[in-house]
mmCIF file of C-alpha atoms in Angstrom:
data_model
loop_
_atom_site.group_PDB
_atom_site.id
_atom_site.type_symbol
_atom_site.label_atom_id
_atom_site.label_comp_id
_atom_site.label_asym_id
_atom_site.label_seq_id
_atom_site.Cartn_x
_atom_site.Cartn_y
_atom_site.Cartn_z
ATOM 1 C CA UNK A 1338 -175.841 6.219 -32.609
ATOM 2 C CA UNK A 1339 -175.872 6.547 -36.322
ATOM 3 C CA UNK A 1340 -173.565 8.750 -38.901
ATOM 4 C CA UNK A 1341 -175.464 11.754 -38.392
ATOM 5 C CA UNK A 1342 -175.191 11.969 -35.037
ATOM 6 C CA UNK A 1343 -171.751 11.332 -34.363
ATOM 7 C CA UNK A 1344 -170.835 13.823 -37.016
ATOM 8 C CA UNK A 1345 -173.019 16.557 -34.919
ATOM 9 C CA UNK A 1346 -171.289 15.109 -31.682
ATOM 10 C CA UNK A 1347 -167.664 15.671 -33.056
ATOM 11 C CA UNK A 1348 -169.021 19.493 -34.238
ATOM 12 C CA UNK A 1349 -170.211 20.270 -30.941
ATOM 13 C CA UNK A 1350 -166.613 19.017 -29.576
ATOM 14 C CA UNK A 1351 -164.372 20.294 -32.230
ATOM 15 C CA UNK A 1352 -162.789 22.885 -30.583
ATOM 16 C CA UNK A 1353 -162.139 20.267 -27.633
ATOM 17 C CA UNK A 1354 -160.867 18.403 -30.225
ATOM 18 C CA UNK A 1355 -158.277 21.179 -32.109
ATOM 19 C CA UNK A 1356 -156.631 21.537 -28.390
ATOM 20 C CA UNK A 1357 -156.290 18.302 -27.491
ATOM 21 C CA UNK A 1358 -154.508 17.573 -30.545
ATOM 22 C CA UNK A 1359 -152.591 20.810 -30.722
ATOM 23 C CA UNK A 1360 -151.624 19.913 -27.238
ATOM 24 C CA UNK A 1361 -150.243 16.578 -28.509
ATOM 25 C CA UNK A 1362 -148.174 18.203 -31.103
ATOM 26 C CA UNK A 1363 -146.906 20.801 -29.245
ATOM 27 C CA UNK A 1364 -145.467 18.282 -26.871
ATOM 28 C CA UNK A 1365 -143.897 15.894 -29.576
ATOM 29 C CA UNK A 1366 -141.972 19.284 -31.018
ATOM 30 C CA UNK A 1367 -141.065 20.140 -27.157
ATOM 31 C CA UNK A 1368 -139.846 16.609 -26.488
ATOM 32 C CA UNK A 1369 -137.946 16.373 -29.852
ATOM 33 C CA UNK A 1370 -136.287 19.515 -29.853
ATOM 34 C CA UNK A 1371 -135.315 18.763 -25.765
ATOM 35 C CA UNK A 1372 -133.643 15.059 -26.441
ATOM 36 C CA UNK A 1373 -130.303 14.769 -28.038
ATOM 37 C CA UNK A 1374 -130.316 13.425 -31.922
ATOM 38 C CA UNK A 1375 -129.431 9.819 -32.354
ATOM 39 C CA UNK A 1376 -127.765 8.665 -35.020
ATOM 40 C CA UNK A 1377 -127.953 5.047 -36.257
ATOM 41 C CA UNK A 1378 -125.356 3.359 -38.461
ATOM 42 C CA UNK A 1379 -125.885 -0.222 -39.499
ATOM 43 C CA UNK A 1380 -124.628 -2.827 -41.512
ATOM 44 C CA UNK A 1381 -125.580 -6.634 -42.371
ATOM 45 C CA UNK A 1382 -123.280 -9.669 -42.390
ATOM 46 C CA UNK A 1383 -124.412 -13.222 -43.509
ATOM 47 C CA UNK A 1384 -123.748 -16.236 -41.811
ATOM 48 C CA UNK A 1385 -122.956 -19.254 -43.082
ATOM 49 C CA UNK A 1386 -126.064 -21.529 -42.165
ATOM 50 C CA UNK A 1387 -124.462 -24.943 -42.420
ATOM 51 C CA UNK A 1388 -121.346 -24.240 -40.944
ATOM 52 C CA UNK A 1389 -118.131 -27.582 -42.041
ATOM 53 C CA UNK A 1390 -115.705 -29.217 -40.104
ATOM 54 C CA UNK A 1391 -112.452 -26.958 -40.475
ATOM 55 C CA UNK A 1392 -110.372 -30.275 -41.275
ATOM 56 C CA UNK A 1393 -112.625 -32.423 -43.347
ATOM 57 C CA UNK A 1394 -114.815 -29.473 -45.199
ATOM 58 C CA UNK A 1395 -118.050 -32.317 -44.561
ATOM 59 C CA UNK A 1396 -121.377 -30.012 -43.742
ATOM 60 C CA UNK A 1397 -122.237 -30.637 -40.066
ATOM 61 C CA UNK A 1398 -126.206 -31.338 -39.880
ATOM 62 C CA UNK A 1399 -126.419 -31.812 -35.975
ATOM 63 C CA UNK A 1400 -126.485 -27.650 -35.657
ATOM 64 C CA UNK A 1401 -129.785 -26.367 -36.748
ATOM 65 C CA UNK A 1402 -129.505 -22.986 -38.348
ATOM 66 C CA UNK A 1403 -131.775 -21.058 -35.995
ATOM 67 C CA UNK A 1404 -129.169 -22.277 -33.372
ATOM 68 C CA UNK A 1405 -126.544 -20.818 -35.198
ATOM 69 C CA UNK A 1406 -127.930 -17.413 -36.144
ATOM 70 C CA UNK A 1407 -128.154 -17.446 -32.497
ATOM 71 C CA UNK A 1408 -125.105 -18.354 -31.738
ATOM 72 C CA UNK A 1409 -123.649 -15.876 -34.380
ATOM 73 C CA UNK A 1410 -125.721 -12.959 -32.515
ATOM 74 C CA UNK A 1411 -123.904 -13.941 -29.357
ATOM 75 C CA UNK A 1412 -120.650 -13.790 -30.707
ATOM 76 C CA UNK A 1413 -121.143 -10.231 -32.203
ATOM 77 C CA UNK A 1414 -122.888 -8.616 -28.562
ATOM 78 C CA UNK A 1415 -119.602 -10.575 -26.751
ATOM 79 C CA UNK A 1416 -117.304 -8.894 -24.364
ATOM 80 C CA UNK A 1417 -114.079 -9.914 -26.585
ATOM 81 C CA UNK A 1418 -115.923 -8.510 -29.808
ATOM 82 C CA UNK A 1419 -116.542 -5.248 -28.076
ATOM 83 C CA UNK A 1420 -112.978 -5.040 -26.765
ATOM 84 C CA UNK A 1421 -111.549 -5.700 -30.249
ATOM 85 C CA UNK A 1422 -113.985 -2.688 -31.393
ATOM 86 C CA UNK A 1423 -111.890 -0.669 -28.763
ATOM 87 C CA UNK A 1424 -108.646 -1.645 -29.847
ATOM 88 C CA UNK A 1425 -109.675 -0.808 -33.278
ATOM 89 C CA UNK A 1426 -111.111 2.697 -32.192
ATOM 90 C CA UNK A 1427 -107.939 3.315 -30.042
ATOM 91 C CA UNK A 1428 -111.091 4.257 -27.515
ATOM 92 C CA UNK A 1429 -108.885 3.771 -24.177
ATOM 93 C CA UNK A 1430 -106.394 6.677 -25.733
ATOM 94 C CA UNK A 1431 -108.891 9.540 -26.432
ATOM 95 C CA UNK A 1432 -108.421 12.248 -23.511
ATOM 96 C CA UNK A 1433 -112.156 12.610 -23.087
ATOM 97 C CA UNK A 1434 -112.724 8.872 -22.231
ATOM 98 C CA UNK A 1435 -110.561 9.013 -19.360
ATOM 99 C CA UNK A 1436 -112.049 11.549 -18.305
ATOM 100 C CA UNK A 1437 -115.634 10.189 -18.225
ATOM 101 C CA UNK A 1438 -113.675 7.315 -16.698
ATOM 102 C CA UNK A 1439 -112.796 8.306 -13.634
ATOM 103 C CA UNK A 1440 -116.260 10.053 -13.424
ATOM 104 C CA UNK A 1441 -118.009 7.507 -13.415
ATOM 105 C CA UNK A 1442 -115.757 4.806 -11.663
ATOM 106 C CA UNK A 1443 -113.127 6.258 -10.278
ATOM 107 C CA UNK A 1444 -110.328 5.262 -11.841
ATOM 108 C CA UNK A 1445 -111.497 1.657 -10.328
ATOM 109 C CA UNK A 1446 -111.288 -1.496 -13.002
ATOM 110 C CA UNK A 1447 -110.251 -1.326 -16.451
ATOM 111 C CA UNK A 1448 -111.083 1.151 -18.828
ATOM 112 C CA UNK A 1449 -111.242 -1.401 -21.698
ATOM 113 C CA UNK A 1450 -113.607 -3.199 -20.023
ATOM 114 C CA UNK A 1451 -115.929 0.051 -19.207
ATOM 115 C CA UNK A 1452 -115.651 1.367 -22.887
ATOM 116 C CA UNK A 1453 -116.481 -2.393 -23.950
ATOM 117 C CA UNK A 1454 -119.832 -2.574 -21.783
ATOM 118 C CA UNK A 1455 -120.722 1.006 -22.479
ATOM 119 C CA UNK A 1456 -120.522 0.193 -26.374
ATOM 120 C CA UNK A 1457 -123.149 -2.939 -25.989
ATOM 121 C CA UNK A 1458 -125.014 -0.492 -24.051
ATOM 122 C CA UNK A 1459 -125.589 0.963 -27.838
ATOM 123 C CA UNK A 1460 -125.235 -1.836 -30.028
ATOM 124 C CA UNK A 1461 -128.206 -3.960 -31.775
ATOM 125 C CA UNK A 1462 -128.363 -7.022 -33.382
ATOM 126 C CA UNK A 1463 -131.268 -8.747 -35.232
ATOM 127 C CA UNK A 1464 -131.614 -11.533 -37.027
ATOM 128 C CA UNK A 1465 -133.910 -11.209 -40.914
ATOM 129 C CA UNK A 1466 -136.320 -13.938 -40.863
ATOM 130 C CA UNK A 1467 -135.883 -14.881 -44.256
ATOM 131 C CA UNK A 1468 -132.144 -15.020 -44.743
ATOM 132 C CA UNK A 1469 -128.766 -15.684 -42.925
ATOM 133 C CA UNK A 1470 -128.368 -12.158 -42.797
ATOM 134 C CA UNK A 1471 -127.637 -10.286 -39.790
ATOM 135 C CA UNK A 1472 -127.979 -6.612 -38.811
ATOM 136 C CA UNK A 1473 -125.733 -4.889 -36.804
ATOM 137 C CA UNK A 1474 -126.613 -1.041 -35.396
ATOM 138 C CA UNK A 1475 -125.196 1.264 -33.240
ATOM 139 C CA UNK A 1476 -126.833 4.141 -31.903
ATOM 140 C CA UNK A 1477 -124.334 7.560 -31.112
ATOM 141 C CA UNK A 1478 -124.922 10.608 -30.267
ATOM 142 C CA UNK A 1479 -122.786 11.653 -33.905
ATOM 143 C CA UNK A 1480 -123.086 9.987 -37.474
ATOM 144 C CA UNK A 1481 -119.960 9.347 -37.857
ATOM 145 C CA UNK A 1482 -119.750 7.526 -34.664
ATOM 146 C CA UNK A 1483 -122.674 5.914 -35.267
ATOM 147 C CA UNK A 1484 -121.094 4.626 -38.485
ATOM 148 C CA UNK A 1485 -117.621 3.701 -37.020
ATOM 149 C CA UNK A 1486 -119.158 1.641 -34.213
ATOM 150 C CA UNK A 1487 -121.555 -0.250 -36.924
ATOM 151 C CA UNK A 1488 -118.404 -1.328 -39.357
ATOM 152 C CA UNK A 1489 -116.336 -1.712 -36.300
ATOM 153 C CA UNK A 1490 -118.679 -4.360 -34.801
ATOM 154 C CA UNK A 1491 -118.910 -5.925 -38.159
ATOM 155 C CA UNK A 1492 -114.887 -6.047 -38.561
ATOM 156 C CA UNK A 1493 -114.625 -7.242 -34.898
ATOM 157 C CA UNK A 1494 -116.917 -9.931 -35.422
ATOM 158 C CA UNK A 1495 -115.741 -11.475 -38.826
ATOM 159 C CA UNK A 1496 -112.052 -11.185 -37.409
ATOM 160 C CA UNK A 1497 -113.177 -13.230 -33.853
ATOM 161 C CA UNK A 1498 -115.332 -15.665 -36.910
ATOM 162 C CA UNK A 1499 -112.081 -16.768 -38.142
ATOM 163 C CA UNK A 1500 -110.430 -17.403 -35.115
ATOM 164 C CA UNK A 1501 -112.949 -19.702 -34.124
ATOM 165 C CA UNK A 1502 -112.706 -21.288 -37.486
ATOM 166 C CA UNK A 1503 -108.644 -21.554 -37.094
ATOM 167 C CA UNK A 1504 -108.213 -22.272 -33.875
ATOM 168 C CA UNK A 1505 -109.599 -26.216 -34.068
ATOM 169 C CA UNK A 1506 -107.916 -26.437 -37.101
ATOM 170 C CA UNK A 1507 -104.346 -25.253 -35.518
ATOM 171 C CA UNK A 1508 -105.090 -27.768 -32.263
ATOM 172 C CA UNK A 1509 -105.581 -30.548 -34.521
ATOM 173 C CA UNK A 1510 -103.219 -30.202 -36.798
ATOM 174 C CA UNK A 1511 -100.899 -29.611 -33.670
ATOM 175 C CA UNK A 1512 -102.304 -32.968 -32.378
ATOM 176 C CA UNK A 1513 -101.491 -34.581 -35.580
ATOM 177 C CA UNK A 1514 -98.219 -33.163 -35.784
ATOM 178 C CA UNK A 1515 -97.350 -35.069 -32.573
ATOM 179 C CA UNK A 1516 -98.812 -38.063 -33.239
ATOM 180 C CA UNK A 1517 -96.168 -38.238 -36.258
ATOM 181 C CA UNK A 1518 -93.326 -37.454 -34.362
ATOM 182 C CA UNK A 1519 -94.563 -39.906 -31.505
ATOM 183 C CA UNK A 1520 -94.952 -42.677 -34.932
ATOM 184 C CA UNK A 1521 -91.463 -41.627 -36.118
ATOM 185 C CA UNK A 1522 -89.797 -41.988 -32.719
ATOM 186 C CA UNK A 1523 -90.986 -45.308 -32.430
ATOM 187 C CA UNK A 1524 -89.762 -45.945 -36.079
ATOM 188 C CA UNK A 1525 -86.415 -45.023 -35.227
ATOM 189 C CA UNK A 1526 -86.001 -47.001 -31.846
ATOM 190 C CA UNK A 1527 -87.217 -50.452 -33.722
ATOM 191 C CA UNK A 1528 -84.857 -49.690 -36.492
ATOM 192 C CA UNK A 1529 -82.091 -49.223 -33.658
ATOM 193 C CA UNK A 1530 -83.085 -52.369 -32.018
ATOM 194 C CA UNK A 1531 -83.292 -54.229 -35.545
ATOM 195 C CA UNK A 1532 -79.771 -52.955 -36.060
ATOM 196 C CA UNK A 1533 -78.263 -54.313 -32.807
ATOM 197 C CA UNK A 1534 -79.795 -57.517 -33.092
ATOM 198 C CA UNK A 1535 -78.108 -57.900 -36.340
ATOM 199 C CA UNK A 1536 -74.958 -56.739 -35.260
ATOM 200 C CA UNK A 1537 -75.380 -59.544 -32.193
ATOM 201 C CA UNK A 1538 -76.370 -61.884 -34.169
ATOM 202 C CA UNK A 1539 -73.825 -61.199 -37.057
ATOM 203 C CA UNK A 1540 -77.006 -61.200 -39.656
ATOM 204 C CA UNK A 1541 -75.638 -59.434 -42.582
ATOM 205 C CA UNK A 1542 -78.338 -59.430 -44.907
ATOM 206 C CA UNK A 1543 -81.919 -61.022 -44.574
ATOM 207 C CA UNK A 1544 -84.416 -61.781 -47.115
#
């Protein structure tokens, strides 16, 4: 079939082709204007790729930094990030949640942990494949939700960042911390034991 005949075979079905494609449209506007609007709001982090011993500040090369985008991603979509994004919302308080609540379960469980899986029902995360960086989005039915559950992810997730950070910094400095005292203690019971010997002994002064 050459040009000229395909153009006559698309004139002969033009009107076939109008309705099918006004069909098409028509359906798109009657599907749009049926679904509710969804708002996105989103925000980017960046990760630290070569993430250092909280103690010694040395780079630690053993974690590849796919691995720890990855690991970044799970901390963000994490039950305890999406509880602190409740907290911060004061979610559990609002009159309307409790009532969708005990719709849906009952009253049975806890409500913090319903809001928190229903808000990684809406969340996204995705890594950019040229960068550390890290987008967060959340889809809502409202903009402004849409925005407050973006930055509140973001929040969550940098606050939870440090306390991973901290928190094998605090154990070993606690571990140090008694190690000293256990050092000291010793110390003090040999100087004790140096001092009665002396006194047995009548030693006065030694060189």
């Amino acid at each position: 079939m050459d040009l000229s005949q395909f153009l006559q075979l698309l004139r002969a079905r033009r009107r076939l082709f109008w309705t099918v494609f006004g069909s098409i449209v028509a359906a798109a506007i009657a599907i749009t204007a049926i679904l509710p609007k969804t708002y996105v709001g989103e925000v980017q982090v960046i990760v630290n790729s070569k993430p250092s011993d909280p103690i010694t500040g040395q780079v630690m090369p053993q974690m590849a930094e796919a691995a720890n985008l990855a690991t970044q991603i799970d901390v963000i979509t994490s039950h305890n990030v999406a509880l602190k994004v409740v907290e911060a919302l004061h979610l559990a308080s609002l009159p309307q949640m409790q009532a969708q609540f005990q719709a849906d379960t009952g009253g049975a469980g806890s409500i913090r942990d319903w809001l928190a899986d229903n808000l990684l029902g809406h969340l996204e995360v995705k890594p950019s494949r040229q960068s550390n960086m890290i987008t967060i989005r959340y889809l809502a039915s409202s903009a402004e939700f849409a925005a407050q559950g973006a930055n509140s992810f973001a929040e969550a997730y940098i606050q939870t960042s440090m306390e991973l950070t901290a928190d094998p910094a605090r154990r070993q400095s606690s571990w140090f911390d008694a190690q000293i005292r256990v050092l000291r203690s010793n110390v003090e019971t040999a100087q004790r034991k140096l001092s009665e010997f002396q006194r047995q002994e009548n030693i006065v002064a030694a060189d």
